[in-house]
Amino acid sequence: MHRILTFCGLLMVIMVPLGCSLSSNDANNIGKVAQAWADSYFNFDYDKAETFVTTDSHKWIAMAASNISEQDIAVIRSQEFAASASVQDVEWTEGSSQAWVSIEMKDVLVADTIGRPMHALSSAIYKICVVKSGNEWKVRMAGLPQNEMQNRD
């Protein structure tokens, strides 16, 4: 009996730090997935962005791609800098299968008015839902991304 208790105690000493490193690894992966998706999506690499989303989100990627006009393509081609993403915050409870990531986009092109070409914003904030899908974290799109900032350029 003493051996069993000693073994269980030893097992706990080994597993507790391992569990903590796995959860911090999850938090790190959540941010990485959201940032990789945002870098791809907001630079119009929809094929790559699609690899970071859940299956039910593919329709939103297709919708975004299908709504790019010839005027938008001209604006995209004239853009001096690529849009860049940086993670501002990750809201995640350890053990949860869903997280919210605030991403700040710099030099981002947005299409926020029907019938008008895209225009540039120096900065925009997007709140991205990331969910655990099997063993991977994926972005879940419930619609097209919306700028969370109150004051736009």
Short mmCIF file of C-alpha atoms in Angstrom, two decimals:
data_model
loop_
_atom_site.label_atom_id
_atom_site.label_comp_id
_atom_site.label_asym_id
_atom_site.label_seq_id
_atom_site.Cartn_x
_atom_site.Cartn_y
_atom_site.Cartn_z
CA MET A 1 0.00 0.00 0.00
CA HIS A 2 2.86 2.36 0.85
CA ARG A 3 4.33 1.80 -2.66
CA ILE A 4 1.03 2.69 -4.30
CA LEU A 5 0.77 5.93 -2.33
CA THR A 6 4.39 6.79 -3.10
CA PHE A 7 3.79 6.09 -6.79
CA CYS A 8 0.62 8.26 -6.82
CA GLY A 9 2.48 11.08 -5.06
CA LEU A 10 5.34 10.88 -7.53
CA LEU A 11 2.90 10.81 -10.43
CA MET A 12 1.19 13.97 -9.13
CA VAL A 13 4.54 15.77 -8.79
CA ILE A 14 5.30 14.96 -12.44
CA MET A 15 1.81 15.60 -13.90
CA VAL A 16 0.97 18.94 -12.24
CA PRO A 17 3.85 20.89 -13.89
CA LEU A 18 3.18 19.09 -17.16
CA GLY A 19 -0.49 20.11 -17.02
CA CYS A 20 0.47 23.73 -16.41
CA SER A 21 2.84 23.78 -19.36
CA LEU A 22 0.16 22.28 -21.58
CA SER A 23 -2.34 24.98 -20.63
CA SER A 24 0.17 27.79 -21.24
CA ASN A 25 0.97 26.06 -24.53
CA ASP A 26 -2.76 26.18 -25.38
CA ALA A 27 -2.91 29.91 -24.61
CA ASN A 28 0.14 30.47 -26.81
CA ASN A 29 -1.37 28.40 -29.64
CA ILE A 30 -4.66 30.31 -29.43
CA GLY A 31 -2.86 33.61 -30.04
CA LYS A 32 -0.69 32.17 -32.80
CA VAL A 33 -3.70 30.76 -34.68
CA ALA A 34 -5.63 34.03 -34.41
CA GLN A 35 -2.63 36.07 -35.57
CA ALA A 36 -1.83 33.73 -38.48
CA TRP A 37 -5.48 33.82 -39.58
CA ALA A 38 -5.62 37.62 -39.34
CA ASP A 39 -2.35 38.08 -41.26
CA SER A 40 -3.70 35.85 -44.04
CA TYR A 41 -7.29 37.10 -44.07
CA PHE A 42 -6.53 40.83 -43.98
CA ASN A 43 -3.86 40.45 -46.68
CA PHE A 44 -6.42 38.69 -48.91
CA ASP A 45 -4.71 35.31 -48.85
CA TYR A 46 -8.05 33.58 -48.38
CA ASP A 47 -6.72 30.12 -49.30
CA LYS A 48 -4.25 30.30 -46.43
CA ALA A 49 -6.79 31.92 -44.07
CA GLU A 50 -9.15 29.02 -44.73
CA THR A 51 -6.62 26.59 -43.22
CA PHE A 52 -7.02 28.33 -39.84
CA VAL A 53 -10.84 28.23 -39.63
CA THR A 54 -13.49 25.70 -38.67
CA THR A 55 -15.37 23.93 -41.45
CA ASP A 56 -18.52 25.97 -40.80
CA SER A 57 -16.49 29.19 -41.29
CA HIS A 58 -15.49 28.43 -44.89
CA LYS A 59 -18.68 30.10 -46.15
CA TRP A 60 -17.57 33.43 -44.65
CA ILE A 61 -14.18 33.23 -46.35
CA ALA A 62 -15.96 32.48 -49.65
CA MET A 63 -18.31 35.41 -49.09
CA ALA A 64 -15.43 37.80 -48.41
CA ALA A 65 -13.60 36.62 -51.54
CA SER A 66 -16.68 36.88 -53.74
CA ASN A 67 -17.37 40.47 -52.67
CA ILE A 68 -14.07 41.90 -53.88
CA SER A 69 -14.71 44.21 -56.84
CA GLU A 70 -12.39 45.40 -59.59
CA GLN A 71 -12.15 48.74 -57.74
CA ASP A 72 -11.08 46.85 -54.60
CA ILE A 73 -8.41 44.96 -56.53
CA ALA A 74 -6.99 48.30 -57.73
CA VAL A 75 -6.90 49.56 -54.12
CA ILE A 76 -5.23 46.32 -52.92
CA ARG A 77 -2.57 46.58 -55.65
CA SER A 78 -1.82 50.20 -54.77
CA GLN A 79 -1.37 49.50 -51.06
CA GLU A 80 2.19 50.36 -49.95
CA PHE A 81 2.34 48.15 -46.87
CA ALA A 82 0.92 44.75 -46.04
CA ALA A 83 -1.52 44.65 -43.16
CA SER A 84 0.05 43.36 -39.96
CA ALA A 85 -1.61 41.66 -37.00
CA SER A 86 -0.61 41.69 -33.35
CA VAL A 87 -2.34 39.94 -30.47
CA GLN A 88 -3.53 42.43 -27.85
CA ASP A 89 -5.37 40.10 -25.48
CA VAL A 90 -6.41 36.45 -25.13
CA GLU A 91 -9.52 35.77 -23.04
CA TRP A 92 -9.47 32.07 -22.21
CA THR A 93 -10.34 30.00 -19.18
CA GLU A 94 -8.05 27.01 -18.70
CA GLY A 95 -9.83 23.85 -19.81
CA SER A 96 -12.34 25.76 -21.96
CA SER A 97 -12.69 24.92 -25.64
CA GLN A 98 -13.36 28.54 -26.68
CA ALA A 99 -11.35 31.75 -26.44
CA TRP A 100 -11.63 35.34 -27.63
CA VAL A 101 -8.58 37.07 -29.05
CA SER A 102 -8.29 40.82 -29.58
CA ILE A 103 -6.17 41.47 -32.64
CA GLU A 104 -4.88 44.89 -33.64
CA MET A 105 -4.45 45.30 -37.37
CA LYS A 106 -2.15 48.00 -38.75
CA ASP A 107 -2.41 49.36 -42.30
CA VAL A 108 -5.55 47.34 -42.97
CA LEU A 109 -7.89 47.72 -45.93
CA VAL A 110 -11.57 47.53 -45.08
CA ALA A 111 -14.74 47.35 -47.13
CA ASP A 112 -17.39 48.74 -44.81
CA THR A 113 -19.73 50.49 -47.24
CA ILE A 114 -21.67 48.67 -49.95
CA GLY A 115 -20.89 50.03 -53.40
CA ARG A 116 -17.73 51.85 -52.34
CA PRO A 117 -14.16 50.64 -52.79
CA MET A 118 -12.04 49.54 -49.86
CA HIS A 119 -10.19 52.15 -47.88
CA ALA A 120 -7.20 52.02 -45.54
CA LEU A 121 -7.25 52.29 -41.77
CA SER A 122 -4.02 52.89 -39.89
CA SER A 123 -5.33 50.75 -37.03
CA ALA A 124 -8.31 48.53 -36.30
CA ILE A 125 -9.23 46.09 -33.53
CA TYR A 126 -10.98 42.79 -34.20
CA LYS A 127 -12.27 40.32 -31.62
CA ILE A 128 -11.74 36.80 -32.96
CA CYS A 129 -13.40 33.63 -31.64
CA VAL A 130 -11.03 30.65 -31.48
CA VAL A 131 -12.32 27.17 -30.65
CA LYS A 132 -10.75 23.80 -29.98
CA SER A 133 -11.49 21.50 -32.92
CA GLY A 134 -10.12 18.04 -32.12
CA ASN A 135 -6.53 18.71 -31.05
CA GLU A 136 -6.23 22.02 -32.90
CA TRP A 137 -7.33 25.58 -32.24
CA LYS A 138 -9.31 27.11 -35.13
CA VAL A 139 -10.94 30.47 -35.80
CA ARG A 140 -14.72 30.30 -35.82
CA MET A 141 -16.31 32.98 -37.98
CA ALA A 142 -19.95 33.81 -37.27
CA GLY A 143 -19.84 36.54 -39.90
CA LEU A 144 -17.37 38.88 -41.51
CA PRO A 145 -14.95 40.52 -39.05
CA GLN A 146 -16.10 43.85 -37.60
CA ASN A 147 -13.81 46.64 -36.42
CA GLU A 148 -14.28 47.03 -32.66
CA MET A 149 -12.82 50.56 -32.54
CA GLN A 150 -15.28 53.37 -31.95
CA ASN A 151 -13.31 56.08 -33.74
CA ARG A 152 -12.29 55.09 -37.22
CA ASP A 153 -9.77 56.84 -39.46
#
